[in-house]
mmCIF file with all atom_site columns, C-alpha atoms in Angstrom:
data_model
loop_
_atom_site.group_PDB
_atom_site.id
_atom_site.type_symbol
_atom_site.label_atom_id
_atom_site.label_alt_id
_atom_site.label_comp_id
_atom_site.label_asym_id
_atom_site.label_entity_id
_atom_site.label_seq_id
_atom_site.pdbx_PDB_ins_code
_atom_site.Cartn_x
_atom_site.Cartn_y
_atom_site.Cartn_z
_atom_site.occupancy
_atom_site.B_iso_or_equiv
_atom_site.pdbx_formal_charge
_atom_site.auth_seq_id
_atom_site.auth_comp_id
_atom_site.auth_asym_id
_atom_site.auth_atom_id
_atom_site.pdbx_PDB_model_num
ATOM 1   C CA . MET A 1 1   ? 118.523 67.528 143.998 1.00 47.00 ? 1   MET A CA 1
ATOM 2   C CA . ALA A 1 2   ? 117.575 69.883 140.245 1.00 49.00 ? 2   ALA A CA 1
ATOM 3   C CA . SER A 1 3   ? 118.606 67.809 137.147 1.00 50.00 ? 3   SER A CA 1
ATOM 4   C CA . SER A 1 4   ? 120.484 70.681 135.136 1.00 75.00 ? 4   SER A CA 1
ATOM 5   C CA . ARG A 1 5   ? 118.184 71.063 131.713 1.00 89.00 ? 5   ARG A CA 1
ATOM 6   C CA . PRO A 1 6   ? 120.071 70.051 128.568 1.00 94.00 ? 6   PRO A CA 1
ATOM 7   C CA . THR A 1 7   ? 121.264 71.901 125.585 1.00 94.00 ? 7   THR A CA 1
ATOM 8   C CA . ARG A 1 8   ? 120.171 71.574 122.443 1.00 94.00 ? 8   ARG A CA 1
ATOM 9   C CA . GLU A 1 9   ? 123.027 70.213 121.137 1.00 95.00 ? 9   GLU A CA 1
ATOM 10  C CA . GLN A 1 10  ? 123.302 67.444 124.464 1.00 94.00 ? 10  GLN A CA 1
ATOM 11  C CA . LEU A 1 11  ? 119.778 67.197 122.717 1.00 95.00 ? 11  LEU A CA 1
ATOM 12  C CA . ALA A 1 12  ? 120.638 66.301 119.730 1.00 94.00 ? 12  ALA A CA 1
ATOM 13  C CA . ALA A 1 13  ? 123.892 64.157 120.488 1.00 95.00 ? 13  ALA A CA 1
ATOM 14  C CA . ALA A 1 14  ? 121.667 62.064 123.538 1.00 96.00 ? 14  ALA A CA 1
ATOM 15  C CA . ALA A 1 15  ? 119.614 60.731 120.026 1.00 95.00 ? 15  ALA A CA 1
ATOM 16  C CA . GLY A 1 16  ? 120.431 56.866 120.955 1.00 95.00 ? 16  GLY A CA 1
ATOM 17  C CA . THR A 1 17  ? 121.898 56.944 123.926 1.00 96.00 ? 17  THR A CA 1
ATOM 18  C CA . THR A 1 18  ? 121.430 54.435 126.525 1.00 96.00 ? 18  THR A CA 1
ATOM 19  C CA . ILE A 1 19  ? 121.112 54.720 130.179 1.00 96.00 ? 19  ILE A CA 1
ATOM 20  C CA . PRO A 1 20  ? 121.161 52.563 133.189 1.00 97.00 ? 20  PRO A CA 1
ATOM 21  C CA . ASP A 1 21  ? 119.025 50.493 135.133 1.00 98.00 ? 21  ASP A CA 1
ATOM 22  C CA . VAL A 1 22  ? 117.486 51.723 138.914 1.00 98.00 ? 22  VAL A CA 1
ATOM 23  C CA . LEU A 1 23  ? 117.947 47.732 139.368 1.00 98.00 ? 23  LEU A CA 1
ATOM 24  C CA . ARG A 1 24  ? 118.269 45.191 141.914 1.00 98.00 ? 24  ARG A CA 1
ATOM 25  C CA . PRO A 1 25  ? 117.090 41.569 142.633 1.00 98.00 ? 25  PRO A CA 1
ATOM 26  C CA . GLY A 1 26  ? 113.488 41.468 144.729 1.00 96.00 ? 26  GLY A CA 1
ATOM 27  C CA . LEU A 1 27  ? 112.588 44.541 143.973 1.00 98.00 ? 27  LEU A CA 1
ATOM 28  C CA . ASP A 1 28  ? 108.152 45.468 144.814 1.00 98.00 ? 28  ASP A CA 1
ATOM 29  C CA . VAL A 1 29  ? 108.229 46.539 141.192 1.00 98.00 ? 29  VAL A CA 1
ATOM 30  C CA . LEU A 1 30  ? 110.405 47.389 139.220 1.00 98.00 ? 30  LEU A CA 1
ATOM 31  C CA . PHE A 1 31  ? 108.484 50.131 136.396 1.00 98.00 ? 31  PHE A CA 1
ATOM 32  C CA . CYS A 1 32  ? 108.987 49.304 132.886 1.00 98.00 ? 32  CYS A CA 1
ATOM 33  C CA . GLY A 1 33  ? 109.399 52.440 131.016 1.00 96.00 ? 33  GLY A CA 1
ATOM 34  C CA . ILE A 1 34  ? 109.180 52.774 127.043 1.00 95.00 ? 34  ILE A CA 1
ATOM 35  C CA . ASN A 1 35  ? 112.234 53.918 126.200 1.00 96.00 ? 35  ASN A CA 1
ATOM 36  C CA . PRO A 1 36  ? 114.753 57.023 127.190 1.00 96.00 ? 36  PRO A CA 1
ATOM 37  C CA . GLY A 1 37  ? 113.557 59.924 125.111 1.00 94.00 ? 37  GLY A CA 1
ATOM 38  C CA . LEU A 1 38  ? 116.423 62.560 124.567 1.00 95.00 ? 38  LEU A CA 1
ATOM 39  C CA . TYR A 1 39  ? 115.538 64.819 127.851 1.00 96.00 ? 39  TYR A CA 1
ATOM 40  C CA . SER A 1 40  ? 116.599 61.501 129.411 1.00 96.00 ? 40  SER A CA 1
ATOM 41  C CA . GLY A 1 41  ? 119.313 60.078 127.018 1.00 96.00 ? 41  GLY A CA 1
ATOM 42  C CA . ALA A 1 42  ? 121.244 63.527 127.612 1.00 96.00 ? 42  ALA A CA 1
ATOM 43  C CA . THR A 1 43  ? 120.529 63.555 131.598 1.00 96.00 ? 43  THR A CA 1
ATOM 44  C CA . GLY A 1 44  ? 120.934 59.912 132.387 1.00 96.00 ? 44  GLY A CA 1
ATOM 45  C CA . TYR A 1 45  ? 117.944 59.922 134.527 1.00 97.00 ? 45  TYR A CA 1
ATOM 46  C CA . HIS A 1 46  ? 115.168 57.202 134.247 1.00 97.00 ? 46  HIS A CA 1
ATOM 47  C CA . PHE A 1 47  ? 111.667 60.351 132.930 1.00 95.00 ? 47  PHE A CA 1
ATOM 48  C CA . ALA A 1 48  ? 114.088 63.290 133.536 1.00 95.00 ? 48  ALA A CA 1
ATOM 49  C CA . ARG A 1 49  ? 111.965 65.669 131.028 1.00 92.00 ? 49  ARG A CA 1
ATOM 50  C CA . PRO A 1 50  ? 109.831 67.808 133.228 1.00 90.00 ? 50  PRO A CA 1
ATOM 51  C CA . GLY A 1 51  ? 107.030 67.408 131.336 1.00 85.00 ? 51  GLY A CA 1
ATOM 52  C CA . ASN A 1 52  ? 106.636 63.904 132.696 1.00 90.00 ? 52  ASN A CA 1
ATOM 53  C CA . ARG A 1 53  ? 104.118 62.978 135.082 1.00 93.00 ? 53  ARG A CA 1
ATOM 54  C CA . PHE A 1 54  ? 105.920 59.944 135.866 1.00 96.00 ? 54  PHE A CA 1
ATOM 55  C CA . TRP A 1 55  ? 107.544 61.071 139.711 1.00 96.00 ? 55  TRP A CA 1
ATOM 56  C CA . PRO A 1 56  ? 104.414 63.591 140.591 1.00 96.00 ? 56  PRO A CA 1
ATOM 57  C CA . ALA A 1 57  ? 102.326 59.810 140.553 1.00 96.00 ? 57  ALA A CA 1
ATOM 58  C CA . LEU A 1 58  ? 104.547 57.573 141.714 1.00 97.00 ? 58  LEU A CA 1
ATOM 59  C CA . HIS A 1 59  ? 104.223 60.553 144.330 1.00 97.00 ? 59  HIS A CA 1
ATOM 60  C CA . ALA A 1 60  ? 101.044 61.060 144.300 1.00 97.00 ? 60  ALA A CA 1
ATOM 61  C CA . SER A 1 61  ? 100.138 57.385 144.834 1.00 97.00 ? 61  SER A CA 1
ATOM 62  C CA . GLY A 1 62  ? 101.595 56.772 147.719 1.00 97.00 ? 62  GLY A CA 1
ATOM 63  C CA . PHE A 1 63  ? 104.793 54.239 146.976 1.00 98.00 ? 63  PHE A CA 1
ATOM 64  C CA . THR A 1 64  ? 107.274 57.754 147.875 1.00 98.00 ? 64  THR A CA 1
ATOM 65  C CA . PRO A 1 65  ? 107.016 59.246 150.563 1.00 97.00 ? 65  PRO A CA 1
ATOM 66  C CA . ARG A 1 66  ? 107.940 62.841 148.637 1.00 97.00 ? 66  ARG A CA 1
ATOM 67  C CA . ARG A 1 67  ? 107.975 64.061 145.046 1.00 97.00 ? 67  ARG A CA 1
ATOM 68  C CA . PHE A 1 68  ? 111.141 62.786 143.870 1.00 97.00 ? 68  PHE A CA 1
ATOM 69  C CA . ASP A 1 69  ? 113.677 64.425 141.691 1.00 96.00 ? 69  ASP A CA 1
ATOM 70  C CA . PRO A 1 70  ? 114.639 62.067 138.626 1.00 96.00 ? 70  PRO A CA 1
ATOM 71  C CA . SER A 1 71  ? 118.714 62.527 140.080 1.00 96.00 ? 71  SER A CA 1
ATOM 72  C CA . GLU A 1 72  ? 117.175 61.172 142.812 1.00 97.00 ? 72  GLU A CA 1
ATOM 73  C CA . GLN A 1 73  ? 116.065 57.746 140.533 1.00 98.00 ? 73  GLN A CA 1
ATOM 74  C CA . ASP A 1 74  ? 118.665 55.426 142.871 1.00 98.00 ? 74  ASP A CA 1
ATOM 75  C CA . GLU A 1 75  ? 117.132 56.409 146.206 1.00 98.00 ? 75  GLU A CA 1
ATOM 76  C CA . LEU A 1 76  ? 114.049 54.009 144.703 1.00 98.00 ? 76  LEU A CA 1
ATOM 77  C CA . LEU A 1 77  ? 116.584 50.829 145.449 1.00 98.00 ? 77  LEU A CA 1
ATOM 78  C CA . ASP A 1 78  ? 115.229 51.368 149.448 1.00 98.00 ? 78  ASP A CA 1
ATOM 79  C CA . LEU A 1 79  ? 111.943 51.702 148.900 1.00 98.00 ? 79  LEU A CA 1
ATOM 80  C CA . GLY A 1 80  ? 111.195 48.065 146.578 1.00 98.00 ? 80  GLY A CA 1
ATOM 81  C CA . LEU A 1 81  ? 111.022 49.950 143.451 1.00 98.00 ? 81  LEU A CA 1
ATOM 82  C CA . GLY A 1 82  ? 113.041 50.097 140.222 1.00 98.00 ? 82  GLY A CA 1
ATOM 83  C CA . ILE A 1 83  ? 113.160 51.590 136.597 1.00 98.00 ? 83  ILE A CA 1
ATOM 84  C CA . THR A 1 84  ? 114.069 49.937 133.208 1.00 98.00 ? 84  THR A CA 1
ATOM 85  C CA . ASN A 1 85  ? 113.279 50.783 129.679 1.00 97.00 ? 85  ASN A CA 1
ATOM 86  C CA . VAL A 1 86  ? 111.129 47.727 127.200 1.00 97.00 ? 86  VAL A CA 1
ATOM 87  C CA . VAL A 1 87  ? 114.068 49.447 123.885 1.00 97.00 ? 87  VAL A CA 1
ATOM 88  C CA . ASN A 1 88  ? 117.348 50.647 124.868 1.00 96.00 ? 88  ASN A CA 1
ATOM 89  C CA . ARG A 1 89  ? 118.078 52.679 123.058 1.00 96.00 ? 89  ARG A CA 1
ATOM 90  C CA . ALA A 1 90  ? 116.543 57.147 123.169 1.00 97.00 ? 90  ALA A CA 1
ATOM 91  C CA . THR A 1 91  ? 114.502 58.430 120.986 1.00 96.00 ? 91  THR A CA 1
ATOM 92  C CA . ALA A 1 92  ? 112.595 61.871 120.525 1.00 92.00 ? 92  ALA A CA 1
ATOM 93  C CA . ARG A 1 93  ? 109.183 60.111 120.526 1.00 89.00 ? 93  ARG A CA 1
ATOM 94  C CA . ALA A 1 94  ? 108.334 56.818 120.785 1.00 87.00 ? 94  ALA A CA 1
ATOM 95  C CA . ASP A 1 95  ? 106.961 56.341 117.823 1.00 88.00 ? 95  ASP A CA 1
ATOM 96  C CA . GLU A 1 96  ? 109.868 56.637 116.674 1.00 93.00 ? 96  GLU A CA 1
ATOM 97  C CA . LEU A 1 97  ? 110.411 52.751 117.717 1.00 95.00 ? 97  LEU A CA 1
ATOM 98  C CA . THR A 1 98  ? 109.505 49.869 115.112 1.00 96.00 ? 98  THR A CA 1
ATOM 99  C CA . GLY A 1 99  ? 107.719 47.072 115.695 1.00 96.00 ? 99  GLY A CA 1
ATOM 100 C CA . ASP A 1 100 ? 110.840 45.161 115.995 1.00 97.00 ? 100 ASP A CA 1
ATOM 101 C CA . GLU A 1 101 ? 112.751 46.910 118.520 1.00 97.00 ? 101 GLU A CA 1
ATOM 102 C CA . LEU A 1 102 ? 109.644 46.588 120.722 1.00 97.00 ? 102 LEU A CA 1
ATOM 103 C CA . ARG A 1 103 ? 109.785 42.656 119.958 1.00 98.00 ? 103 ARG A CA 1
ATOM 104 C CA . ALA A 1 104 ? 112.853 42.625 121.332 1.00 98.00 ? 104 ALA A CA 1
ATOM 105 C CA . GLY A 1 105 ? 112.958 45.019 124.047 1.00 98.00 ? 105 GLY A CA 1
ATOM 106 C CA . GLY A 1 106 ? 110.294 42.071 125.280 1.00 98.00 ? 106 GLY A CA 1
ATOM 107 C CA . VAL A 1 107 ? 112.319 40.047 125.187 1.00 98.00 ? 107 VAL A CA 1
ATOM 108 C CA . ARG A 1 108 ? 115.381 41.542 126.211 1.00 97.00 ? 108 ARG A CA 1
ATOM 109 C CA . LEU A 1 109 ? 112.152 42.466 129.336 1.00 98.00 ? 109 LEU A CA 1
ATOM 110 C CA . ALA A 1 110 ? 111.407 38.714 130.194 1.00 97.00 ? 110 ALA A CA 1
ATOM 111 C CA . ALA A 1 111 ? 115.267 38.214 130.495 1.00 98.00 ? 111 ALA A CA 1
ATOM 112 C CA . LYS A 1 112 ? 115.583 40.096 133.271 1.00 98.00 ? 112 LYS A CA 1
ATOM 113 C CA . VAL A 1 113 ? 112.931 39.154 135.247 1.00 98.00 ? 113 VAL A CA 1
ATOM 114 C CA . ALA A 1 114 ? 113.106 36.481 135.249 1.00 98.00 ? 114 ALA A CA 1
ATOM 115 C CA . GLU A 1 115 ? 116.938 37.191 135.984 1.00 98.00 ? 115 GLU A CA 1
ATOM 116 C CA . TYR A 1 116 ? 116.345 40.290 139.113 1.00 98.00 ? 116 TYR A CA 1
ATOM 117 C CA . ARG A 1 117 ? 112.624 38.686 139.516 1.00 98.00 ? 117 ARG A CA 1
ATOM 118 C CA . PRO A 1 118 ? 110.669 41.553 140.945 1.00 98.00 ? 118 PRO A CA 1
ATOM 119 C CA . ARG A 1 119 ? 107.296 41.178 143.217 1.00 98.00 ? 119 ARG A CA 1
ATOM 120 C CA . TRP A 1 120 ? 105.741 43.235 140.129 1.00 98.00 ? 120 TRP A CA 1
ATOM 121 C CA . LEU A 1 121 ? 106.268 45.171 136.279 1.00 98.00 ? 121 LEU A CA 1
ATOM 122 C CA . ALA A 1 122 ? 104.657 47.896 135.868 1.00 98.00 ? 122 ALA A CA 1
ATOM 123 C CA . VAL A 1 123 ? 104.773 48.700 132.447 1.00 98.00 ? 123 VAL A CA 1
ATOM 124 C CA . VAL A 1 124 ? 103.945 52.355 131.440 1.00 96.00 ? 124 VAL A CA 1
ATOM 125 C CA . GLY A 1 125 ? 102.619 51.898 128.120 1.00 93.00 ? 125 GLY A CA 1
ATOM 126 C CA . ILE A 1 126 ? 99.385  50.120 127.053 1.00 94.00 ? 126 ILE A CA 1
ATOM 127 C CA . THR A 1 127 ? 100.797 50.638 123.263 1.00 93.00 ? 127 THR A CA 1
ATOM 128 C CA . ALA A 1 128 ? 104.355 49.543 123.456 1.00 95.00 ? 128 ALA A CA 1
ATOM 129 C CA . PHE A 1 129 ? 102.844 46.384 126.044 1.00 97.00 ? 129 PHE A CA 1
ATOM 130 C CA . ARG A 1 130 ? 100.403 45.387 123.847 1.00 97.00 ? 130 ARG A CA 1
ATOM 131 C CA . THR A 1 131 ? 103.496 44.910 121.099 1.00 97.00 ? 131 THR A CA 1
ATOM 132 C CA . ALA A 1 132 ? 106.689 44.354 122.889 1.00 97.00 ? 132 ALA A CA 1
ATOM 133 C CA . PHE A 1 133 ? 104.789 40.544 124.358 1.00 97.00 ? 133 PHE A CA 1
ATOM 134 C CA . ASP A 1 134 ? 101.982 40.747 121.767 1.00 97.00 ? 134 ASP A CA 1
ATOM 135 C CA . ARG A 1 135 ? 99.270  41.303 123.665 1.00 97.00 ? 135 ARG A CA 1
ATOM 136 C CA . PRO A 1 136 ? 97.326  43.378 121.725 1.00 96.00 ? 136 PRO A CA 1
ATOM 137 C CA . LYS A 1 137 ? 94.165  43.838 123.125 1.00 96.00 ? 137 LYS A CA 1
ATOM 138 C CA . ALA A 1 138 ? 95.533  43.980 126.716 1.00 97.00 ? 138 ALA A CA 1
ATOM 139 C CA . ILE A 1 139 ? 93.924  47.287 128.805 1.00 96.00 ? 139 ILE A CA 1
ATOM 140 C CA . VAL A 1 140 ? 95.347  49.749 131.735 1.00 96.00 ? 140 VAL A CA 1
ATOM 141 C CA . GLY A 1 141 ? 95.638  47.209 134.647 1.00 97.00 ? 141 GLY A CA 1
ATOM 142 C CA . ARG A 1 142 ? 96.828  44.586 136.334 1.00 97.00 ? 142 ARG A CA 1
ATOM 143 C CA . GLN A 1 143 ? 97.653  41.788 133.302 1.00 98.00 ? 143 GLN A CA 1
ATOM 144 C CA . PRO A 1 144 ? 95.805  37.410 133.283 1.00 97.00 ? 144 PRO A CA 1
ATOM 145 C CA . ASP A 1 145 ? 99.751  36.376 132.342 1.00 95.00 ? 145 ASP A CA 1
ATOM 146 C CA . PRO A 1 146 ? 102.477 37.034 134.652 1.00 96.00 ? 146 PRO A CA 1
ATOM 147 C CA . LEU A 1 147 ? 105.954 36.778 133.504 1.00 96.00 ? 147 LEU A CA 1
ATOM 148 C CA . GLY A 1 148 ? 107.626 33.504 135.172 1.00 94.00 ? 148 GLY A CA 1
ATOM 149 C CA . GLU A 1 149 ? 106.682 34.381 138.439 1.00 96.00 ? 149 GLU A CA 1
ATOM 150 C CA . THR A 1 150 ? 106.164 37.994 138.478 1.00 98.00 ? 150 THR A CA 1
ATOM 151 C CA . ARG A 1 151 ? 102.840 39.385 138.399 1.00 98.00 ? 151 ARG A CA 1
ATOM 152 C CA . VAL A 1 152 ? 102.329 41.706 135.201 1.00 98.00 ? 152 VAL A CA 1
ATOM 153 C CA . TRP A 1 153 ? 100.826 45.588 135.424 1.00 98.00 ? 153 TRP A CA 1
ATOM 154 C CA . VAL A 1 154 ? 99.816  48.204 132.800 1.00 98.00 ? 154 VAL A CA 1
ATOM 155 C CA . LEU A 1 155 ? 100.245 51.593 133.673 1.00 97.00 ? 155 LEU A CA 1
ATOM 156 C CA . PRO A 1 156 ? 98.903  54.291 131.359 1.00 93.00 ? 156 PRO A CA 1
ATOM 157 C CA . ASN A 1 157 ? 102.103 56.372 129.775 1.00 87.00 ? 157 ASN A CA 1
ATOM 158 C CA . PRO A 1 158 ? 102.931 59.405 131.933 1.00 84.00 ? 158 PRO A CA 1
ATOM 159 C CA . SER A 1 159 ? 104.419 61.150 129.375 1.00 75.00 ? 159 SER A CA 1
ATOM 160 C CA . GLY A 1 160 ? 103.076 65.552 129.413 1.00 62.00 ? 160 GLY A CA 1
ATOM 161 C CA . LEU A 1 161 ? 101.737 64.056 125.808 1.00 67.00 ? 161 LEU A CA 1
ATOM 162 C CA . ASN A 1 162 ? 98.604  61.600 127.509 1.00 68.00 ? 162 ASN A CA 1
ATOM 163 C CA . ALA A 1 163 ? 96.631  64.324 127.813 1.00 67.00 ? 163 ALA A CA 1
ATOM 164 C CA . HIS A 1 164 ? 93.874  60.924 128.148 1.00 79.00 ? 164 HIS A CA 1
ATOM 165 C CA . TRP A 1 165 ? 95.055  61.089 131.503 1.00 86.00 ? 165 TRP A CA 1
ATOM 166 C CA . THR A 1 166 ? 95.305  63.548 133.798 1.00 88.00 ? 166 THR A CA 1
ATOM 167 C CA . PRO A 1 167 ? 97.892  63.949 136.712 1.00 89.00 ? 167 PRO A CA 1
ATOM 168 C CA . THR A 1 168 ? 94.847  63.109 139.113 1.00 92.00 ? 168 THR A CA 1
ATOM 169 C CA . THR A 1 169 ? 93.803  60.048 137.092 1.00 93.00 ? 169 THR A CA 1
ATOM 170 C CA . LEU A 1 170 ? 97.158  59.204 136.136 1.00 93.00 ? 170 LEU A CA 1
ATOM 171 C CA . ALA A 1 171 ? 97.795  58.856 140.659 1.00 95.00 ? 171 ALA A CA 1
ATOM 172 C CA . GLU A 1 172 ? 94.914  56.844 140.082 1.00 96.00 ? 172 GLU A CA 1
ATOM 173 C CA . ALA A 1 173 ? 96.030  53.922 138.589 1.00 96.00 ? 173 ALA A CA 1
ATOM 174 C CA . PHE A 1 174 ? 99.130  54.047 139.998 1.00 97.00 ? 174 PHE A CA 1
ATOM 175 C CA . ALA A 1 175 ? 97.713  54.362 143.765 1.00 97.00 ? 175 ALA A CA 1
ATOM 176 C CA . GLU A 1 176 ? 95.423  50.829 142.498 1.00 98.00 ? 176 GLU A CA 1
ATOM 177 C CA . LEU A 1 177 ? 98.939  49.200 141.396 1.00 98.00 ? 177 LEU A CA 1
ATOM 178 C CA . ARG A 1 178 ? 99.953  50.147 144.598 1.00 98.00 ? 178 ARG A CA 1
ATOM 179 C CA . ASN A 1 179 ? 96.937  48.715 147.053 1.00 97.00 ? 179 ASN A CA 1
ATOM 180 C CA . SER A 1 180 ? 97.844  45.670 145.199 1.00 97.00 ? 180 SER A CA 1
ATOM 181 C CA . VAL A 1 181 ? 101.398 45.492 145.449 1.00 97.00 ? 181 VAL A CA 1
ATOM 182 C CA . TYR A 1 182 ? 100.722 45.654 149.311 1.00 95.00 ? 182 TYR A CA 1
ATOM 183 C CA . SER A 1 183 ? 97.681  44.052 149.993 1.00 92.00 ? 183 SER A CA 1
ATOM 184 C CA . GLU A 1 184 ? 98.893  40.595 148.317 1.00 75.00 ? 184 GLU A CA 1
#
């Protein structure tokens, strides 16, 4: 099932829209993006832009048995996985978000984690994590402080714009999380 490509007009109209979480209680991992991009806002699917490497990394790391299309996002629930965002509103770029929005998103995310109680929260985007949770020195990987009973891991941003991480190193970072999730 391939997602249809939104038109330029649909992308423009997606600014400020929100998309539903892929979420239920007791997940193994709740992946948390920074915020939806316009492509995701227009399609209603998380990490929907074709150049985004979330879905390939999820598969290459062993979290999924095959590469899912963003339109199949709800199938993650059967694998014990879910998706949410720090900030709900869609923007063209994550740098359009304010520090106040990210901090407020961190508060909302902590409440969501307390309610749904995933085993792990995996935030994809170190800069957003640092701001949202006031952890200016946080690095990619397992974080020392849980959110309640939920352990926290920070992954690199899978956007194609994040050239510091290749598809291979991104998949390795996701696999490191996967190994921790299923070995504990």
